[in-house]
Tab-separated table of C-alpha atoms in Angstrom:
chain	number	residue	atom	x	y	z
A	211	UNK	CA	-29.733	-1.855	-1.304
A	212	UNK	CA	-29.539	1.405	0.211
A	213	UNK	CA	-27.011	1.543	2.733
A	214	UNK	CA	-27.075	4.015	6.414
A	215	UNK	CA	-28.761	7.847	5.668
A	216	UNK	CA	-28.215	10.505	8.012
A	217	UNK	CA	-29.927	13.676	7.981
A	218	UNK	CA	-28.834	16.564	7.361
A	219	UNK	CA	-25.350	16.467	6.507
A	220	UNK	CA	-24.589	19.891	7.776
A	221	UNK	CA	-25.862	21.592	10.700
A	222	UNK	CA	-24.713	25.375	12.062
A	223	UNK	CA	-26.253	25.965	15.460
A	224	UNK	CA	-25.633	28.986	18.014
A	225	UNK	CA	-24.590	27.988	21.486
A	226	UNK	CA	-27.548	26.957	23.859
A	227	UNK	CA	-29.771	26.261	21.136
A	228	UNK	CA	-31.629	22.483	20.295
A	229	UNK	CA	-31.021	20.025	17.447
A	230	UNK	CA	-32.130	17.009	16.313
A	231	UNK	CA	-30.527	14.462	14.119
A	232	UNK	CA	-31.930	12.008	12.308
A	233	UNK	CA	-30.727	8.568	10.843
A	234	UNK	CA	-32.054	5.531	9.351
A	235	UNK	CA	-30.703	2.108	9.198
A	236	UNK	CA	-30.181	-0.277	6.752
A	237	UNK	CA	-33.435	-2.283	5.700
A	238	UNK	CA	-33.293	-5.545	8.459
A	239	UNK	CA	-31.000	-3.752	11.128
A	240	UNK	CA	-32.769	-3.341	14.343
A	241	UNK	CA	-29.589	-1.593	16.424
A	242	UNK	CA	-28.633	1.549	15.654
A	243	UNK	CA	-25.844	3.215	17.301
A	244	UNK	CA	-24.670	6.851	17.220
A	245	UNK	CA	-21.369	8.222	18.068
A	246	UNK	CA	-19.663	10.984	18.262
A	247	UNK	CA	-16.376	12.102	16.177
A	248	UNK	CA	-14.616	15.086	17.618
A	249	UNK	CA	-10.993	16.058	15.776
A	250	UNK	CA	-8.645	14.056	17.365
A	251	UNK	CA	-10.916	11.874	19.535
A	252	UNK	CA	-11.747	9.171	17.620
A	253	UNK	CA	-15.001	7.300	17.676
A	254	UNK	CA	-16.772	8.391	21.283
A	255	UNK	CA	-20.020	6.248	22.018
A	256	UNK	CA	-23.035	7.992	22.478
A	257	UNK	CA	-25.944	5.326	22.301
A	258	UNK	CA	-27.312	2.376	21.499
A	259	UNK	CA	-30.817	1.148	20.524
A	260	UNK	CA	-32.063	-2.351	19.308
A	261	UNK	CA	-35.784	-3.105	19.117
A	262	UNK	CA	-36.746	0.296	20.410
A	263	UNK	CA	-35.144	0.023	23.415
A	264	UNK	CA	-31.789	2.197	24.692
A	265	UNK	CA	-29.803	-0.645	25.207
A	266	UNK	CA	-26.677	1.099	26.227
A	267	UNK	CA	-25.529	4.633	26.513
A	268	UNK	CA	-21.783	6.089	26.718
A	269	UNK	CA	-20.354	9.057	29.165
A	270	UNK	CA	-22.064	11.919	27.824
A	271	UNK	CA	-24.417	14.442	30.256
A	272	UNK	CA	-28.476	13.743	29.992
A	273	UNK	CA	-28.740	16.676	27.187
A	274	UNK	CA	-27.901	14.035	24.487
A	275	UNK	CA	-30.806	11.788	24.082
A	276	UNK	CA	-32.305	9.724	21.382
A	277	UNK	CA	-35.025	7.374	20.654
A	278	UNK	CA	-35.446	4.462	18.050
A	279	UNK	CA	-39.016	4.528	16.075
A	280	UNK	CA	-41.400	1.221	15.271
A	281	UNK	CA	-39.415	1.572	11.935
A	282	UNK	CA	-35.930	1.251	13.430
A	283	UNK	CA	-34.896	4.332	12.633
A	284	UNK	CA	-33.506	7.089	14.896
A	285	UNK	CA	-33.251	10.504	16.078
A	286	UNK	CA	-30.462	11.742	18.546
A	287	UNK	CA	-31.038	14.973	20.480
A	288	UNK	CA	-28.782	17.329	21.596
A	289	UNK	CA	-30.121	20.134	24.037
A	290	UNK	CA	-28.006	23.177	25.420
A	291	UNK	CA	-25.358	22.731	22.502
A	292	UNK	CA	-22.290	23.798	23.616
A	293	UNK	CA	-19.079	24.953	21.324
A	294	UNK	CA	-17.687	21.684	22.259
A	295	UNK	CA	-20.620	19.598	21.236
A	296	UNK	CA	-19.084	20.599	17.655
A	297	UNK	CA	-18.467	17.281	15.829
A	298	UNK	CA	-19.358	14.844	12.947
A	299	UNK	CA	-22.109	12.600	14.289
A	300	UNK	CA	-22.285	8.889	13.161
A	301	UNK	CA	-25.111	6.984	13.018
A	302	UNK	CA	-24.239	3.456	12.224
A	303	UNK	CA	-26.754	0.190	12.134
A	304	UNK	CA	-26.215	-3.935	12.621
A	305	UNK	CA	-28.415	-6.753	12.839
A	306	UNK	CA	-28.285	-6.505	16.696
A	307	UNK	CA	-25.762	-7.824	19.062
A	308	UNK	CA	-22.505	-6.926	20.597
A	309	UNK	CA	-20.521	-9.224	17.902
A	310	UNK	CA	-21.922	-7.668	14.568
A	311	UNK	CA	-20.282	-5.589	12.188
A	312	UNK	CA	-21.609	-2.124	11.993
A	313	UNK	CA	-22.522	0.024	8.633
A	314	UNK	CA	-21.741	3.777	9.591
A	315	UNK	CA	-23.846	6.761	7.747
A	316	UNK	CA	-22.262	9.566	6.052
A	317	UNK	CA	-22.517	11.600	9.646
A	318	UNK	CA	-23.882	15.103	10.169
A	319	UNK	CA	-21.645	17.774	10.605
A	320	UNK	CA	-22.217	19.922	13.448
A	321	UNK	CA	-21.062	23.222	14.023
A	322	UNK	CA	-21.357	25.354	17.396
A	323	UNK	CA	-21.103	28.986	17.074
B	242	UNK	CA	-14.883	0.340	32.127
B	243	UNK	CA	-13.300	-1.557	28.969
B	244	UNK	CA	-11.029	0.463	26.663
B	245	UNK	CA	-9.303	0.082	23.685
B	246	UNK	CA	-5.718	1.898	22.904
B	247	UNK	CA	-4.131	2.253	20.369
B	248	UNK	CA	-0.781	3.400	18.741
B	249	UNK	CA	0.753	5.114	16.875
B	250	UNK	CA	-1.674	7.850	16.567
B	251	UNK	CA	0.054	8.834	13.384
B	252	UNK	CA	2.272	7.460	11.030
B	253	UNK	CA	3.735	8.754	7.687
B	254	UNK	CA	5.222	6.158	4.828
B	255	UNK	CA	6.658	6.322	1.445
B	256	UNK	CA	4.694	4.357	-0.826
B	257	UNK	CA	6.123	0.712	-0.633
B	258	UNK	CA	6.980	0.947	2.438
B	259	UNK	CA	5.673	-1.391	5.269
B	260	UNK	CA	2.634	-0.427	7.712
B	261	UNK	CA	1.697	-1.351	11.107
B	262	UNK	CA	-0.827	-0.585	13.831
B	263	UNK	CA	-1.102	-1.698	17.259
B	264	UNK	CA	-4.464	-2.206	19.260
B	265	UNK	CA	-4.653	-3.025	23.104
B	266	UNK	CA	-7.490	-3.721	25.231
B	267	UNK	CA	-7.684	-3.577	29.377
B	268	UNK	CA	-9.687	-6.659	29.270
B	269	UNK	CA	-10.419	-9.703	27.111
B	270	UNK	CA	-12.020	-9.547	24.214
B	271	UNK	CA	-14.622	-11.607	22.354
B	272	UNK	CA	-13.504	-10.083	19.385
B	273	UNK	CA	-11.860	-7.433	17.430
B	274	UNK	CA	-12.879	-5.514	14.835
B	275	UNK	CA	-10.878	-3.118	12.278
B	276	UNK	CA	-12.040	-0.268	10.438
B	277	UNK	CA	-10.994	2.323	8.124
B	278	UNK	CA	-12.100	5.633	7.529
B	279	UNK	CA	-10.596	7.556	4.128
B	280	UNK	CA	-10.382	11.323	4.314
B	281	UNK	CA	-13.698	13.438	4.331
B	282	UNK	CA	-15.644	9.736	4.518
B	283	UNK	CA	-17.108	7.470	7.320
B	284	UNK	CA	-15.536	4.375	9.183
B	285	UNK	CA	-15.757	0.777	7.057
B	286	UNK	CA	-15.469	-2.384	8.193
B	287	UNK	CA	-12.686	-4.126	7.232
B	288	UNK	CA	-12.684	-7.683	9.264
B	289	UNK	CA	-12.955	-8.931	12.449
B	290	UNK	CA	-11.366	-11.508	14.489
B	291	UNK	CA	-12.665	-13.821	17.348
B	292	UNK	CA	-10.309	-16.528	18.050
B	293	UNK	CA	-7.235	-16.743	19.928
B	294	UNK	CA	-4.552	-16.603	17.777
B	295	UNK	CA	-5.851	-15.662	15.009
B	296	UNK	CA	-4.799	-14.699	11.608
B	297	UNK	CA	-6.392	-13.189	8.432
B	298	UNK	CA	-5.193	-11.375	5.234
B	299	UNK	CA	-7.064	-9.586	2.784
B	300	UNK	CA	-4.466	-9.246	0.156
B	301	UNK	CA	-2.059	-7.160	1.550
B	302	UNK	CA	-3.634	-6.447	5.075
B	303	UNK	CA	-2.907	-9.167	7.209
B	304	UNK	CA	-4.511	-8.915	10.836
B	305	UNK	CA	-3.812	-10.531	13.848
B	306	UNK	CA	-5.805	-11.216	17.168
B	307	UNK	CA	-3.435	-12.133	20.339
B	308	UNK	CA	-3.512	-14.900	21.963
B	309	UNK	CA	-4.640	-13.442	25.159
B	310	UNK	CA	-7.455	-11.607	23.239
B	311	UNK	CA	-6.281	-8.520	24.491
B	312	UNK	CA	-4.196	-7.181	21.890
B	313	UNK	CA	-4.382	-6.969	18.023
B	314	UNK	CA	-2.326	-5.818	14.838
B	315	UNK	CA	-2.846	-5.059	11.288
B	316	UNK	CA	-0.073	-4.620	9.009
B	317	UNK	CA	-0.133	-3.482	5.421
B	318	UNK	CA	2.803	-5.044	2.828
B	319	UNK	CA	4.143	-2.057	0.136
B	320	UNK	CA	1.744	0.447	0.998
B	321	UNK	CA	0.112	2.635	-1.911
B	322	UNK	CA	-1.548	5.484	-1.620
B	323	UNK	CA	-4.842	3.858	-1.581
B	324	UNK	CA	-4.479	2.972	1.656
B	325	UNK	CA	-4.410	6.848	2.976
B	326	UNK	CA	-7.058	6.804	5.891
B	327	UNK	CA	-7.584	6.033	9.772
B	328	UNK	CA	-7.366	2.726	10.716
B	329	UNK	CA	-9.502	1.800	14.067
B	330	UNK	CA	-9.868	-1.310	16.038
B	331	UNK	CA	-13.016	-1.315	18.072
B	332	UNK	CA	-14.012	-3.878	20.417
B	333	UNK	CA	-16.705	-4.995	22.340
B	334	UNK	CA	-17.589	-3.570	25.964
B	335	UNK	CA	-18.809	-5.512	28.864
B	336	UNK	CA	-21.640	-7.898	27.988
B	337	UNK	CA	-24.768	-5.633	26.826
B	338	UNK	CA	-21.952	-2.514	25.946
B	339	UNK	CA	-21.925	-1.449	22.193
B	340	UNK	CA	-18.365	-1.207	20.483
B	341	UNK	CA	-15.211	0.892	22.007
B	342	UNK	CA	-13.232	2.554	19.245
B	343	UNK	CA	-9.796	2.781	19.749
B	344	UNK	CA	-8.464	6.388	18.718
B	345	UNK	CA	-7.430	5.529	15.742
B	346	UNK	CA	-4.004	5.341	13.580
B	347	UNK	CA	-3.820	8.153	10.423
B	348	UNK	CA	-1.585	6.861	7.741
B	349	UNK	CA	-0.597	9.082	5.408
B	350	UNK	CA	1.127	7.300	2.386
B	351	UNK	CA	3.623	9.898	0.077
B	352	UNK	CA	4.091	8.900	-3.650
């Protein structure tokens, strides 16, 4: 069974410029989440989608956005991208709920020159 | 809103040597989870816990959930250096709030 893919695994992106990230869950999982993982910040929340629906979304400005397709899977936008918005993104996926375990994606690596 | 600490942030062993990590939460918890995430990879799930008290091992991991549900530990017996990674506990937000990762610990294990 495949597990989490996240696409693409490396991204280099000039300041102010647009990306899109894409991920797709494990076959069954309706939530997806997607965090961020700056060096030495741990796991930061970014979103959360189950259904289709943003069912939760951490402190990060309006520029990150997302949305969750008919076939579960997701895209997360970043708009404006700042040098800081350099990190390893993680998409992860569960059957739904605040009590299930999550599967985590390789991540895409983003880079902010 | 709910957050989850945790300490050390690092922590460097000789092999054999005895592990532990600490995990704290501001509120109550419906459960705990633990995760580890090896070198260059992504965060696995290791276990999670949901009753007061609680205690489970996975060979030589043993984890604990507190009885207040607002603390947990994981310890590794005679660490190897298999067991190189960062170790997070994550825990549920307010009802409706996806998972809080705690910062993580990084053990690095020396032969």
């Amino acid at each position: 069974e495949a597990g989490v893919t996240q696409s693409p695994t490396h991204l280099i992106k000039t300041r102010g410029q647009q990306v899109t990230l894409r991920c797709s869950p494990i076959s069954g999982h309706t939530s997806v989440y997607w965090y961020q993982q700056a060096l030495g910040l741990g796991l930061q929340f970014l979103l959360w989608y189950d259904e289709g629906e943003e069912r939760n979304r951490g402190n990060f400005p309006p520029r990150f956005s997302g949305r969750q397709f008919p076939n579960y899977s997701s895209e997360l936008n970043v708009n404006a991208l700042e040098l800081e918005d350099s990190a390893l993104y993680l998409c992860a996926s569960s059957l739904g709920g605040t009590n299930e375990k999550l599967f985590f994606g390789s991540g895409t690596q983003l880079s902010v020159l | 809103g709910q957050q989850v600490m945790q300490i050390p942030q690092y922590q460097h062993v000789q092999e054999g040597e005895d592990f532990t990590t600490y995990c704290n939460s501001s509120t109550t918890l419906s459960n705990i989870q633990w995760y580890k995430q090896r070198p260059g990879g992504h965060p696995v799930f290791l276990i999670q816990l949901v009753k007061s008290g609680e205690v489970k091992k996975q060979k030589r991991l043993t984890f604990q959930f507190g009885e207040a549900k607002k603390n947990s530990s994981l310890h590794i017996t005679a660490t190897q250096t298999t067991d190189v990674g960062t170790y997070f506990c994550a825990g549920p937000g307010n009802s409706g709030y996806a998972l809080n990762f705690g910062k993580g610990t990084s053990l690095l294990v020396t032969p």
